[in-house]
Amino acid sequence: MPLMRLAYASEATFEDKPVNQGVEPHVARILLTSRRNNARSHLVGGLYYGDGRFFQYLEGEESDVLETFERIKQDERHRNIFTLMQGPLETPTFTSWSMKYVPLSSDVRRFLERNGLQIFNPSEFTESQCEEMIELIRQSSHDQKLVNHDEESGAATSRPQAFSPGLRFGLMAAGIALLGALIYAGSLL
């Protein structure tokens, strides 16, 4: 099956809420779902959200990328979805990410300044600006709790993971604490 890449821009339909751990809460939910779905479909890529707009880049088998993009187009959290680039790909370039997220950063502010842009509006990006944004996401070193590196040491064919090791540990700890609370509450009855 041939590989392809796709980048799109869209506007958020939700009102921004206060940022938690570097990620807007609606975007955090999108990331968690994307990571789970993308890992299952062996898709990789990156996401940036700013000024109420998304820039997302996907790589993988053509049918999986197109199926995922159709699902995104049906998602009520997106409107005015615009395909920025779409085409064949020789080899994946985001091999260790199910969905890399770049939080608001100085890198993006510098990108906007270099390109004479006042706000983040990827639907108006030129092809070279899209490529620059993809490279910015690829090279970003931000590692926040919802930004997973999913790297397996020395594994050339590692598959993307839905959750970072720290997030998996936190979920397991929360599950154990909940089980303990249920057992304790049951003993009181």
CSV table of C-alpha atoms in Angstrom, one decimal:
chain,number,residue,atom,x,y,z
A,1,MET,CA,0.0,0.0,0.0
A,2,PRO,CA,1.5,3.4,-0.9
A,3,LEU,CA,2.4,5.9,1.7
A,4,MET,CA,1.1,9.5,1.6
A,5,ARG,CA,1.3,12.7,3.6
A,6,LEU,CA,-1.4,15.3,4.2
A,7,ALA,CA,-1.5,18.7,5.9
A,8,TYR,CA,-4.7,20.6,6.6
A,9,ALA,CA,-5.8,23.7,8.3
A,10,SER,CA,-9.1,24.2,10.2
A,11,GLU,CA,-10.8,26.6,12.6
A,12,ALA,CA,-11.9,25.5,16.1
A,13,THR,CA,-15.6,25.6,16.8
A,14,PHE,CA,-15.0,25.8,20.6
A,15,GLU,CA,-14.1,28.8,22.8
A,16,ASP,CA,-10.6,28.5,24.2
A,17,LYS,CA,-10.5,27.6,27.9
A,18,PRO,CA,-7.6,28.3,30.2
A,19,VAL,CA,-4.5,26.3,29.3
A,20,ASN,CA,-3.7,23.3,31.5
A,21,GLN,CA,-0.2,21.9,31.4
A,22,GLY,CA,0.5,23.8,28.2
A,23,VAL,CA,-2.5,22.4,26.3
A,24,GLU,CA,-6.0,23.9,25.8
A,25,PRO,CA,-8.4,21.3,27.3
A,26,HIS,CA,-10.4,20.7,24.1
A,27,VAL,CA,-7.1,20.2,22.2
A,28,ALA,CA,-5.9,17.8,24.9
A,29,ARG,CA,-8.9,15.6,24.3
A,30,ILE,CA,-8.3,15.7,20.6
A,31,LEU,CA,-4.7,14.7,21.2
A,32,LEU,CA,-5.6,11.7,23.4
A,33,THR,CA,-8.1,10.4,20.8
A,34,SER,CA,-5.7,11.1,17.9
A,35,ARG,CA,-2.9,9.2,19.6
A,36,ARG,CA,-5.0,6.2,20.3
A,37,ASN,CA,-6.5,6.1,16.8
A,38,ASN,CA,-3.3,7.0,15.0
A,39,ALA,CA,-1.3,4.3,16.9
A,40,ARG,CA,-4.0,1.7,15.9
A,41,SER,CA,-3.7,2.8,12.2
A,42,HIS,CA,0.1,3.2,12.3
A,43,LEU,CA,-0.2,6.9,11.4
A,44,VAL,CA,2.3,9.5,12.5
A,45,GLY,CA,2.4,13.3,12.4
A,46,GLY,CA,2.1,16.5,14.3
A,47,LEU,CA,-0.4,19.1,15.5
A,48,TYR,CA,-0.3,22.8,16.3
A,49,TYR,CA,-3.1,24.8,17.7
A,50,GLY,CA,-3.0,28.6,18.0
A,51,ASP,CA,-5.3,31.6,17.5
A,52,GLY,CA,-8.3,29.3,17.3
A,53,ARG,CA,-6.8,27.4,14.3
A,54,PHE,CA,-5.3,24.0,13.8
A,55,PHE,CA,-2.5,22.9,11.6
A,56,GLN,CA,-2.1,19.1,11.4
A,57,TYR,CA,0.2,16.9,9.4
A,58,LEU,CA,-0.3,13.2,8.9
A,59,GLU,CA,1.8,10.4,7.3
A,60,GLY,CA,1.0,6.8,6.7
A,61,GLU,CA,-0.6,4.4,4.4
A,62,GLU,CA,-2.8,6.3,1.9
A,63,SER,CA,-6.1,4.6,2.9
A,64,ASP,CA,-5.5,5.2,6.6
A,65,VAL,CA,-4.6,8.9,6.1
A,66,LEU,CA,-7.6,9.5,3.9
A,67,GLU,CA,-9.9,7.6,6.3
A,68,THR,CA,-8.6,9.6,9.2
A,69,PHE,CA,-9.0,12.9,7.3
A,70,GLU,CA,-12.6,12.0,6.5
A,71,ARG,CA,-13.2,11.4,10.2
A,72,ILE,CA,-11.7,14.8,11.0
A,73,LYS,CA,-13.9,16.5,8.4
A,74,GLN,CA,-16.9,15.1,10.3
A,75,ASP,CA,-15.7,16.2,13.7
A,76,GLU,CA,-17.8,19.0,15.0
A,77,ARG,CA,-14.8,20.7,16.7
A,78,HIS,CA,-13.5,21.6,13.3
A,79,ARG,CA,-14.9,24.0,10.6
A,80,ASN,CA,-13.5,25.5,7.4
A,81,ILE,CA,-11.2,22.6,6.8
A,82,PHE,CA,-8.8,23.3,4.1
A,83,THR,CA,-6.3,20.8,2.6
A,84,LEU,CA,-2.9,22.5,2.4
A,85,MET,CA,-0.9,19.6,0.8
A,86,GLN,CA,-1.5,16.0,-0.1
A,87,GLY,CA,0.8,13.6,-1.9
A,88,PRO,CA,2.9,10.5,-2.0
A,89,LEU,CA,5.6,9.9,0.5
A,90,GLU,CA,8.7,7.6,0.2
A,91,THR,CA,9.3,7.0,3.9
A,92,PRO,CA,7.7,8.4,7.1
A,93,THR,CA,9.5,11.3,8.7
A,94,PHE,CA,7.7,11.3,12.1
A,95,THR,CA,8.5,7.6,12.7
A,96,SER,CA,8.3,7.8,16.5
A,97,TRP,CA,5.2,9.9,17.0
A,98,SER,CA,1.5,8.9,17.0
A,99,MET,CA,0.7,12.6,17.2
A,100,LYS,CA,3.3,15.1,18.2
A,101,TYR,CA,2.0,18.3,19.7
A,102,VAL,CA,3.8,21.6,19.7
A,103,PRO,CA,2.4,23.9,22.5
A,104,LEU,CA,2.5,27.7,22.1
A,105,SER,CA,6.1,28.4,21.7
A,106,SER,CA,8.7,30.9,20.8
A,107,ASP,CA,9.5,28.7,17.7
A,108,VAL,CA,6.1,29.4,16.3
A,109,ARG,CA,6.3,33.1,17.2
A,110,ARG,CA,9.6,33.3,15.3
A,111,PHE,CA,8.1,31.5,12.3
A,112,LEU,CA,5.2,34.0,12.2
A,113,GLU,CA,7.7,37.0,12.5
A,114,ARG,CA,10.0,35.5,9.8
A,115,ASN,CA,7.0,35.2,7.4
A,116,GLY,CA,5.5,38.6,8.3
A,117,LEU,CA,2.3,37.0,9.7
A,118,GLN,CA,0.4,38.7,12.5
A,119,ILE,CA,-1.7,35.7,13.6
A,120,PHE,CA,-1.5,32.0,13.1
A,121,ASN,CA,-3.7,31.3,10.1
A,122,PRO,CA,-2.5,28.2,8.3
A,123,SER,CA,-5.2,28.2,5.6
A,124,GLU,CA,-3.3,31.1,4.1
A,125,PHE,CA,0.1,29.4,4.2
A,126,THR,CA,2.1,29.0,1.1
A,127,GLU,CA,3.6,25.6,0.3
A,128,SER,CA,7.0,26.7,1.6
A,129,GLN,CA,5.4,27.9,4.8
A,130,CYS,CA,3.6,24.6,5.2
A,131,GLU,CA,6.9,22.8,4.8
A,132,GLU,CA,8.6,25.1,7.3
A,133,MET,CA,5.7,24.5,9.8
A,134,ILE,CA,6.1,20.7,9.3
A,135,GLU,CA,9.8,21.0,10.0
A,136,LEU,CA,9.2,23.2,13.0
A,137,ILE,CA,6.8,20.5,14.4
A,138,ARG,CA,9.3,17.7,13.5
A,139,GLN,CA,12.2,19.5,15.2
A,140,SER,CA,10.3,20.7,18.3
A,141,SER,CA,11.9,19.6,21.5
A,142,HIS,CA,9.0,20.5,23.8
A,143,ASP,CA,8.2,17.6,26.1
A,144,GLN,CA,5.1,18.3,28.1
A,145,LYS,CA,2.9,15.7,29.7
A,146,LEU,CA,0.7,15.4,26.6
A,147,VAL,CA,3.6,15.4,24.2
A,148,ASN,CA,4.9,11.9,23.8
A,149,HIS,CA,8.2,10.8,22.4
A,150,ASP,CA,7.2,7.1,22.1
A,151,GLU,CA,10.8,6.2,21.2
A,152,GLU,CA,11.9,2.6,21.7
A,153,SER,CA,15.7,2.5,22.1
A,154,GLY,CA,17.3,1.3,18.9
A,155,ALA,CA,14.0,0.0,17.3
A,156,ALA,CA,14.1,0.8,13.6
A,157,THR,CA,10.5,-0.2,13.1
A,158,SER,CA,8.9,1.1,16.3
A,159,ARG,CA,5.2,1.7,16.2
A,160,PRO,CA,3.7,4.9,17.5
A,161,GLN,CA,2.2,4.7,21.0
A,162,ALA,CA,-1.1,6.2,22.1
A,163,PHE,CA,0.3,7.5,25.5
A,164,SER,CA,3.7,8.5,26.8
A,165,PRO,CA,5.2,6.3,29.5
A,166,GLY,CA,4.6,9.0,32.1
A,167,LEU,CA,0.9,9.3,31.2
A,168,ARG,CA,0.5,5.5,31.2
A,169,PHE,CA,2.1,5.4,34.7
A,170,GLY,CA,-0.3,8.2,35.9
A,171,LEU,CA,-3.3,6.4,34.6
A,172,MET,CA,-2.3,3.1,36.2
A,173,ALA,CA,-1.7,4.9,39.5
A,174,ALA,CA,-5.1,6.6,39.3
A,175,GLY,CA,-6.7,3.2,38.6
A,176,ILE,CA,-5.0,1.6,41.6
A,177,ALA,CA,-6.0,4.5,43.8
A,178,LEU,CA,-9.7,4.3,42.6
A,179,LEU,CA,-9.7,0.5,43.2
A,180,GLY,CA,-8.3,1.0,46.7
A,181,ALA,CA,-11.0,3.7,47.4
A,182,LEU,CA,-13.8,1.3,46.2
A,183,ILE,CA,-12.5,-1.5,48.4
A,184,TYR,CA,-12.3,0.8,51.4
A,185,ALA,CA,-15.8,2.2,50.7
A,186,GLY,CA,-17.1,-1.4,50.4
A,187,SER,CA,-15.6,-2.3,53.8
A,188,LEU,CA,-17.6,0.5,55.4
A,189,LEU,CA,-20.9,-0.9,54.3
